[in-house]
Short mmCIF file of N, CA and C in Angstrom, two decimals:
data_model
loop_
_atom_site.label_atom_id
_atom_site.label_comp_id
_atom_site.label_asym_id
_atom_site.label_seq_id
_atom_site.Cartn_x
_atom_site.Cartn_y
_atom_site.Cartn_z
N MET G 1022 -33.31 10.61 -8.77
CA MET G 1022 -31.96 10.78 -8.27
C MET G 1022 -31.01 10.87 -9.47
N ALA G 1023 -30.26 11.94 -9.51
CA ALA G 1023 -29.32 12.15 -10.62
C ALA G 1023 -28.01 11.41 -10.35
N PHE G 1024 -27.40 10.94 -11.41
CA PHE G 1024 -26.12 10.24 -11.33
C PHE G 1024 -25.01 11.28 -11.27
N ASP G 1025 -24.28 11.33 -10.16
CA ASP G 1025 -23.22 12.32 -9.98
C ASP G 1025 -21.86 11.61 -10.00
N LYS G 1026 -21.29 11.54 -11.18
CA LYS G 1026 -20.02 10.84 -11.40
C LYS G 1026 -18.90 11.40 -10.53
N ASP G 1027 -18.81 12.72 -10.39
CA ASP G 1027 -17.73 13.33 -9.63
C ASP G 1027 -17.79 12.96 -8.14
N THR G 1028 -18.99 12.87 -7.59
CA THR G 1028 -19.14 12.48 -6.19
C THR G 1028 -18.71 11.03 -5.99
N ILE G 1029 -19.08 10.18 -6.93
CA ILE G 1029 -18.70 8.77 -6.82
C ILE G 1029 -17.19 8.62 -6.91
N ILE G 1030 -16.56 9.31 -7.83
CA ILE G 1030 -15.11 9.24 -7.98
C ILE G 1030 -14.41 9.75 -6.72
N ALA G 1031 -14.91 10.85 -6.16
CA ALA G 1031 -14.33 11.38 -4.92
C ALA G 1031 -14.44 10.37 -3.79
N SER G 1032 -15.57 9.68 -3.70
CA SER G 1032 -15.76 8.66 -2.66
C SER G 1032 -14.80 7.49 -2.86
N LEU G 1033 -14.60 7.08 -4.11
CA LEU G 1033 -13.69 5.97 -4.40
C LEU G 1033 -12.24 6.31 -4.04
N LYS G 1034 -11.86 7.56 -4.25
CA LYS G 1034 -10.49 7.97 -3.92
C LYS G 1034 -10.21 7.87 -2.43
N GLU G 1035 -11.24 8.05 -1.61
CA GLU G 1035 -11.08 8.03 -0.16
C GLU G 1035 -11.27 6.64 0.43
N ALA G 1036 -11.74 5.69 -0.36
CA ALA G 1036 -12.04 4.35 0.15
C ALA G 1036 -10.77 3.52 0.35
N SER G 1037 -10.84 2.60 1.30
CA SER G 1037 -9.71 1.69 1.53
C SER G 1037 -9.78 0.56 0.50
N ILE G 1038 -8.72 -0.20 0.40
CA ILE G 1038 -8.67 -1.31 -0.55
C ILE G 1038 -9.74 -2.35 -0.19
N THR G 1039 -9.93 -2.57 1.10
CA THR G 1039 -10.96 -3.53 1.53
C THR G 1039 -12.34 -3.06 1.10
N ASP G 1040 -12.62 -1.76 1.28
CA ASP G 1040 -13.92 -1.22 0.88
C ASP G 1040 -14.12 -1.36 -0.62
N LEU G 1041 -13.07 -1.12 -1.40
CA LEU G 1041 -13.17 -1.22 -2.85
C LEU G 1041 -13.40 -2.68 -3.28
N SER G 1042 -12.75 -3.60 -2.60
CA SER G 1042 -12.94 -5.01 -2.90
C SER G 1042 -14.38 -5.43 -2.61
N ASP G 1043 -14.92 -4.98 -1.47
CA ASP G 1043 -16.31 -5.26 -1.14
C ASP G 1043 -17.27 -4.66 -2.17
N LEU G 1044 -16.94 -3.46 -2.65
CA LEU G 1044 -17.78 -2.82 -3.65
C LEU G 1044 -17.80 -3.61 -4.96
N VAL G 1045 -16.64 -4.09 -5.38
CA VAL G 1045 -16.56 -4.88 -6.61
C VAL G 1045 -17.41 -6.15 -6.47
N LYS G 1046 -17.30 -6.82 -5.32
CA LYS G 1046 -18.09 -8.03 -5.10
C LYS G 1046 -19.58 -7.72 -5.12
N ALA G 1047 -19.99 -6.60 -4.50
CA ALA G 1047 -21.40 -6.23 -4.47
C ALA G 1047 -21.91 -5.92 -5.88
N ILE G 1048 -21.12 -5.25 -6.69
CA ILE G 1048 -21.51 -4.94 -8.06
C ILE G 1048 -21.62 -6.22 -8.88
N GLU G 1049 -20.67 -7.12 -8.70
CA GLU G 1049 -20.72 -8.41 -9.41
C GLU G 1049 -21.99 -9.17 -9.05
N ASP G 1050 -22.34 -9.20 -7.75
CA ASP G 1050 -23.54 -9.91 -7.31
C ASP G 1050 -24.81 -9.24 -7.82
N GLU G 1051 -24.86 -7.93 -7.72
CA GLU G 1051 -26.07 -7.18 -8.11
C GLU G 1051 -26.37 -7.28 -9.60
N PHE G 1052 -25.35 -7.17 -10.42
CA PHE G 1052 -25.56 -7.11 -11.86
C PHE G 1052 -25.19 -8.39 -12.59
N GLY G 1053 -24.72 -9.40 -11.87
CA GLY G 1053 -24.39 -10.67 -12.49
C GLY G 1053 -23.24 -10.59 -13.47
N VAL G 1054 -22.24 -9.77 -13.15
CA VAL G 1054 -21.07 -9.62 -14.02
C VAL G 1054 -19.83 -10.05 -13.26
N SER G 1055 -18.73 -10.15 -13.97
CA SER G 1055 -17.47 -10.51 -13.34
C SER G 1055 -16.40 -9.51 -13.76
N ALA G 1056 -15.70 -8.97 -12.77
CA ALA G 1056 -14.61 -8.03 -13.06
C ALA G 1056 -13.36 -8.77 -13.53
N ALA G 1057 -13.32 -10.07 -13.38
CA ALA G 1057 -12.14 -10.85 -13.73
C ALA G 1057 -11.94 -10.96 -15.24
N ALA G 1058 -13.00 -10.98 -16.02
CA ALA G 1058 -12.87 -11.16 -17.46
C ALA G 1058 -12.08 -10.03 -18.13
N PRO G 1059 -12.36 -8.75 -17.88
CA PRO G 1059 -11.57 -7.70 -18.49
C PRO G 1059 -10.11 -7.72 -18.05
N VAL G 1060 -9.85 -8.09 -16.84
CA VAL G 1060 -8.47 -8.17 -16.35
C VAL G 1060 -7.71 -9.24 -17.09
N ALA G 1061 -8.35 -10.39 -17.32
CA ALA G 1061 -7.70 -11.47 -18.06
C ALA G 1061 -7.42 -11.06 -19.49
N ALA G 1062 -8.34 -10.35 -20.10
CA ALA G 1062 -8.13 -9.89 -21.47
C ALA G 1062 -6.99 -8.88 -21.54
N ALA G 1063 -6.91 -8.02 -20.57
CA ALA G 1063 -5.83 -7.04 -20.54
C ALA G 1063 -4.49 -7.74 -20.33
N GLY G 1064 -4.47 -8.78 -19.50
CA GLY G 1064 -3.24 -9.52 -19.27
C GLY G 1064 -2.80 -10.25 -20.51
N ALA G 1065 -3.73 -10.80 -21.28
CA ALA G 1065 -3.39 -11.51 -22.51
C ALA G 1065 -2.86 -10.53 -23.55
N ALA G 1066 -3.39 -9.33 -23.57
CA ALA G 1066 -2.94 -8.33 -24.53
C ALA G 1066 -1.53 -7.86 -24.20
N GLY G 1067 -1.12 -8.00 -22.93
CA GLY G 1067 0.20 -7.55 -22.51
C GLY G 1067 1.32 -8.43 -23.02
N GLY G 1068 1.02 -9.59 -23.52
CA GLY G 1068 2.05 -10.47 -24.08
C GLY G 1068 2.92 -11.05 -22.99
N ASP G 1069 4.19 -10.64 -22.94
CA ASP G 1069 5.15 -11.22 -22.01
C ASP G 1069 5.12 -10.57 -20.63
N ALA G 1070 4.13 -9.74 -20.36
CA ALA G 1070 4.07 -9.07 -19.07
C ALA G 1070 3.96 -10.10 -17.95
N ALA G 1071 4.62 -9.82 -16.85
CA ALA G 1071 4.60 -10.75 -15.72
C ALA G 1071 3.22 -10.76 -15.08
N GLY G 1072 2.90 -11.84 -14.40
CA GLY G 1072 1.62 -11.96 -13.71
C GLY G 1072 1.56 -11.00 -12.53
N ALA G 1073 0.44 -10.96 -11.88
CA ALA G 1073 0.28 -10.07 -10.74
C ALA G 1073 1.26 -10.47 -9.64
N LYS G 1074 1.85 -9.45 -9.03
CA LYS G 1074 2.81 -9.71 -7.96
C LYS G 1074 2.06 -10.18 -6.73
N ASP G 1075 2.63 -11.13 -6.03
CA ASP G 1075 2.00 -11.59 -4.81
C ASP G 1075 2.86 -11.31 -3.58
N SER G 1076 4.07 -10.78 -3.79
CA SER G 1076 4.88 -10.37 -2.65
C SER G 1076 5.61 -9.06 -3.00
N PHE G 1077 5.77 -8.25 -1.99
CA PHE G 1077 6.32 -6.93 -2.18
C PHE G 1077 7.43 -6.66 -1.17
N ASP G 1078 8.38 -5.81 -1.56
CA ASP G 1078 9.40 -5.32 -0.65
C ASP G 1078 9.07 -3.86 -0.34
N VAL G 1079 9.14 -3.51 0.94
CA VAL G 1079 8.85 -2.14 1.36
C VAL G 1079 10.18 -1.44 1.57
N GLU G 1080 10.41 -0.39 0.79
CA GLU G 1080 11.69 0.33 0.88
C GLU G 1080 11.44 1.77 1.31
N MET G 1081 12.17 2.19 2.34
CA MET G 1081 12.11 3.59 2.78
C MET G 1081 13.17 4.35 2.00
N THR G 1082 12.74 5.35 1.22
CA THR G 1082 13.69 6.12 0.42
C THR G 1082 14.11 7.42 1.10
N GLU G 1083 13.26 7.93 2.00
CA GLU G 1083 13.60 9.12 2.79
C GLU G 1083 12.97 8.94 4.16
N SER G 1084 13.72 9.32 5.20
CA SER G 1084 13.20 9.13 6.56
C SER G 1084 12.34 10.29 7.02
N GLY G 1085 12.41 11.42 6.34
CA GLY G 1085 11.61 12.58 6.74
C GLY G 1085 12.28 13.36 7.86
N ASP G 1086 11.57 14.38 8.35
CA ASP G 1086 12.14 15.25 9.37
C ASP G 1086 12.06 14.65 10.77
N ALA G 1087 11.09 13.77 11.02
CA ALA G 1087 10.89 13.18 12.34
C ALA G 1087 11.55 11.80 12.40
N LYS G 1088 12.89 11.79 12.49
CA LYS G 1088 13.63 10.52 12.48
C LYS G 1088 13.28 9.64 13.66
N VAL G 1089 13.07 10.25 14.82
CA VAL G 1089 12.76 9.46 16.01
C VAL G 1089 11.45 8.71 15.81
N LYS G 1090 10.45 9.38 15.24
CA LYS G 1090 9.17 8.72 14.98
C LYS G 1090 9.33 7.63 13.93
N ALA G 1091 10.19 7.89 12.93
CA ALA G 1091 10.44 6.88 11.90
C ALA G 1091 11.12 5.65 12.51
N ILE G 1092 12.06 5.88 13.42
CA ILE G 1092 12.75 4.76 14.07
C ILE G 1092 11.76 3.94 14.90
N LYS G 1093 10.88 4.62 15.63
CA LYS G 1093 9.88 3.92 16.43
C LYS G 1093 8.95 3.10 15.52
N ALA G 1094 8.55 3.67 14.39
CA ALA G 1094 7.67 2.96 13.46
C ALA G 1094 8.38 1.73 12.89
N VAL G 1095 9.66 1.87 12.52
CA VAL G 1095 10.42 0.75 11.97
C VAL G 1095 10.57 -0.35 13.03
N ARG G 1096 10.80 0.03 14.27
CA ARG G 1096 10.91 -0.97 15.36
C ARG G 1096 9.61 -1.73 15.52
N GLU G 1097 8.51 -1.00 15.47
CA GLU G 1097 7.19 -1.63 15.63
C GLU G 1097 6.89 -2.59 14.47
N ILE G 1098 7.25 -2.19 13.27
CA ILE G 1098 6.97 -2.99 12.07
C ILE G 1098 7.85 -4.24 12.02
N THR G 1099 9.13 -4.06 12.32
CA THR G 1099 10.09 -5.15 12.11
C THR G 1099 10.40 -5.96 13.36
N GLY G 1100 10.20 -5.37 14.53
CA GLY G 1100 10.58 -6.04 15.76
C GLY G 1100 12.08 -5.93 16.04
N LEU G 1101 12.78 -5.09 15.30
CA LEU G 1101 14.22 -4.92 15.49
C LEU G 1101 14.50 -4.11 16.75
N GLY G 1102 15.72 -4.20 17.22
CA GLY G 1102 16.14 -3.38 18.35
C GLY G 1102 16.39 -1.95 17.90
N LEU G 1103 16.63 -1.09 18.87
CA LEU G 1103 16.82 0.33 18.61
C LEU G 1103 17.97 0.60 17.65
N LYS G 1104 19.11 -0.04 17.88
CA LYS G 1104 20.30 0.20 17.06
C LYS G 1104 20.06 -0.21 15.60
N ASP G 1105 19.45 -1.39 15.41
CA ASP G 1105 19.20 -1.88 14.05
C ASP G 1105 18.17 -1.02 13.32
N ALA G 1106 17.12 -0.63 14.03
CA ALA G 1106 16.09 0.22 13.42
C ALA G 1106 16.68 1.58 13.07
N LYS G 1107 17.51 2.13 13.95
CA LYS G 1107 18.15 3.42 13.67
C LYS G 1107 19.06 3.30 12.45
N GLY G 1108 19.75 2.18 12.32
CA GLY G 1108 20.62 1.96 11.17
C GLY G 1108 19.84 1.97 9.86
N LEU G 1109 18.65 1.34 9.85
CA LEU G 1109 17.82 1.35 8.63
C LEU G 1109 17.36 2.76 8.28
N VAL G 1110 16.96 3.52 9.31
CA VAL G 1110 16.45 4.87 9.07
C VAL G 1110 17.59 5.80 8.65
N ASP G 1111 18.74 5.65 9.27
CA ASP G 1111 19.88 6.53 8.94
C ASP G 1111 20.48 6.24 7.57
N ASN G 1112 20.37 5.02 7.10
CA ASN G 1112 21.02 4.61 5.85
C ASN G 1112 20.01 4.39 4.73
N VAL G 1113 19.09 5.33 4.56
CA VAL G 1113 18.12 5.20 3.46
C VAL G 1113 18.81 5.42 2.14
N PRO G 1114 18.39 4.82 1.06
CA PRO G 1114 17.25 3.92 0.96
C PRO G 1114 17.57 2.56 1.57
N SER G 1115 16.62 2.02 2.30
CA SER G 1115 16.80 0.70 2.90
C SER G 1115 15.48 -0.06 2.89
N VAL G 1116 15.60 -1.37 2.70
CA VAL G 1116 14.43 -2.23 2.66
C VAL G 1116 14.00 -2.50 4.10
N ILE G 1117 12.76 -2.15 4.40
CA ILE G 1117 12.23 -2.33 5.75
C ILE G 1117 11.70 -3.74 5.94
N LYS G 1118 10.99 -4.25 4.94
CA LYS G 1118 10.45 -5.61 5.02
C LYS G 1118 10.38 -6.18 3.62
N GLU G 1119 10.69 -7.47 3.49
CA GLU G 1119 10.71 -8.13 2.19
C GLU G 1119 9.66 -9.23 2.12
N GLY G 1120 9.13 -9.46 0.91
CA GLY G 1120 8.26 -10.58 0.65
C GLY G 1120 6.94 -10.56 1.39
N VAL G 1121 6.35 -9.37 1.57
CA VAL G 1121 5.07 -9.28 2.28
C VAL G 1121 3.92 -9.17 1.28
N SER G 1122 2.72 -9.45 1.74
CA SER G 1122 1.54 -9.36 0.88
C SER G 1122 1.26 -7.90 0.54
N GLU G 1123 0.43 -7.69 -0.47
CA GLU G 1123 0.10 -6.33 -0.89
C GLU G 1123 -0.58 -5.55 0.23
N ASP G 1124 -1.52 -6.19 0.92
CA ASP G 1124 -2.21 -5.51 2.01
C ASP G 1124 -1.25 -5.12 3.12
N GLU G 1125 -0.37 -6.03 3.52
CA GLU G 1125 0.60 -5.73 4.57
C GLU G 1125 1.55 -4.64 4.12
N ALA G 1126 1.98 -4.69 2.85
CA ALA G 1126 2.89 -3.68 2.32
C ALA G 1126 2.23 -2.30 2.35
N ASN G 1127 0.96 -2.24 1.98
CA ASN G 1127 0.25 -0.96 2.00
C ASN G 1127 0.07 -0.45 3.42
N ASP G 1128 -0.18 -1.35 4.38
CA ASP G 1128 -0.31 -0.95 5.79
C ASP G 1128 1.01 -0.39 6.31
N ILE G 1129 2.11 -1.07 5.98
CA ILE G 1129 3.43 -0.59 6.40
C ILE G 1129 3.72 0.77 5.78
N LYS G 1130 3.42 0.90 4.49
CA LYS G 1130 3.65 2.16 3.80
C LYS G 1130 2.87 3.29 4.47
N GLU G 1131 1.60 3.04 4.78
CA GLU G 1131 0.77 4.06 5.43
C GLU G 1131 1.34 4.47 6.78
N SER G 1132 1.77 3.50 7.59
CA SER G 1132 2.28 3.84 8.91
C SER G 1132 3.59 4.61 8.84
N LEU G 1133 4.44 4.29 7.87
CA LEU G 1133 5.69 5.03 7.71
C LEU G 1133 5.45 6.43 7.14
N GLU G 1134 4.54 6.53 6.19
CA GLU G 1134 4.23 7.84 5.62
C GLU G 1134 3.55 8.74 6.66
N ALA G 1135 2.85 8.15 7.62
CA ALA G 1135 2.20 8.92 8.68
C ALA G 1135 3.22 9.66 9.55
N VAL G 1136 4.45 9.16 9.62
CA VAL G 1136 5.49 9.81 10.40
C VAL G 1136 6.44 10.63 9.52
N GLY G 1137 6.08 10.80 8.25
CA GLY G 1137 6.85 11.67 7.36
C GLY G 1137 7.84 10.98 6.45
N ALA G 1138 7.92 9.67 6.48
CA ALA G 1138 8.88 8.96 5.63
C ALA G 1138 8.32 8.82 4.21
N VAL G 1139 9.23 8.65 3.26
CA VAL G 1139 8.85 8.39 1.87
C VAL G 1139 9.14 6.91 1.60
N VAL G 1140 8.13 6.20 1.12
CA VAL G 1140 8.21 4.74 0.99
C VAL G 1140 7.82 4.34 -0.43
N THR G 1141 8.52 3.34 -0.98
CA THR G 1141 8.15 2.76 -2.26
C THR G 1141 7.96 1.26 -2.07
N LEU G 1142 7.07 0.71 -2.87
CA LEU G 1142 6.84 -0.72 -2.88
C LEU G 1142 7.44 -1.31 -4.13
N LYS G 1143 8.20 -2.37 -3.98
CA LYS G 1143 8.85 -3.01 -5.13
C LYS G 1143 8.38 -4.41 -5.27
#
């Protein structure tokens, strides 16, 4: 069996964060290595760089062409009423949710981008 680097890279690009995390754990178990050591060395080399973020703010920078779908998505994510959700969508850039975990922030970003909105994580 030949090693096909391009196929592996293409598969990794399509994988979810959970799948990639499981892959790292499996590689660590199989080969008896730890992915944490290089990360720590890179962090030490960064000097005054801040530690890994543990909370994120989800900001919608553009609502896209389907504003109604964006409003529905914002209502579902935030639990806000129609008027408040419409206000967030109409007055972009606006923070949709603050202080969420990375996984939750990525889920919110995906659902908003699915309706055509442009989202940044801060």
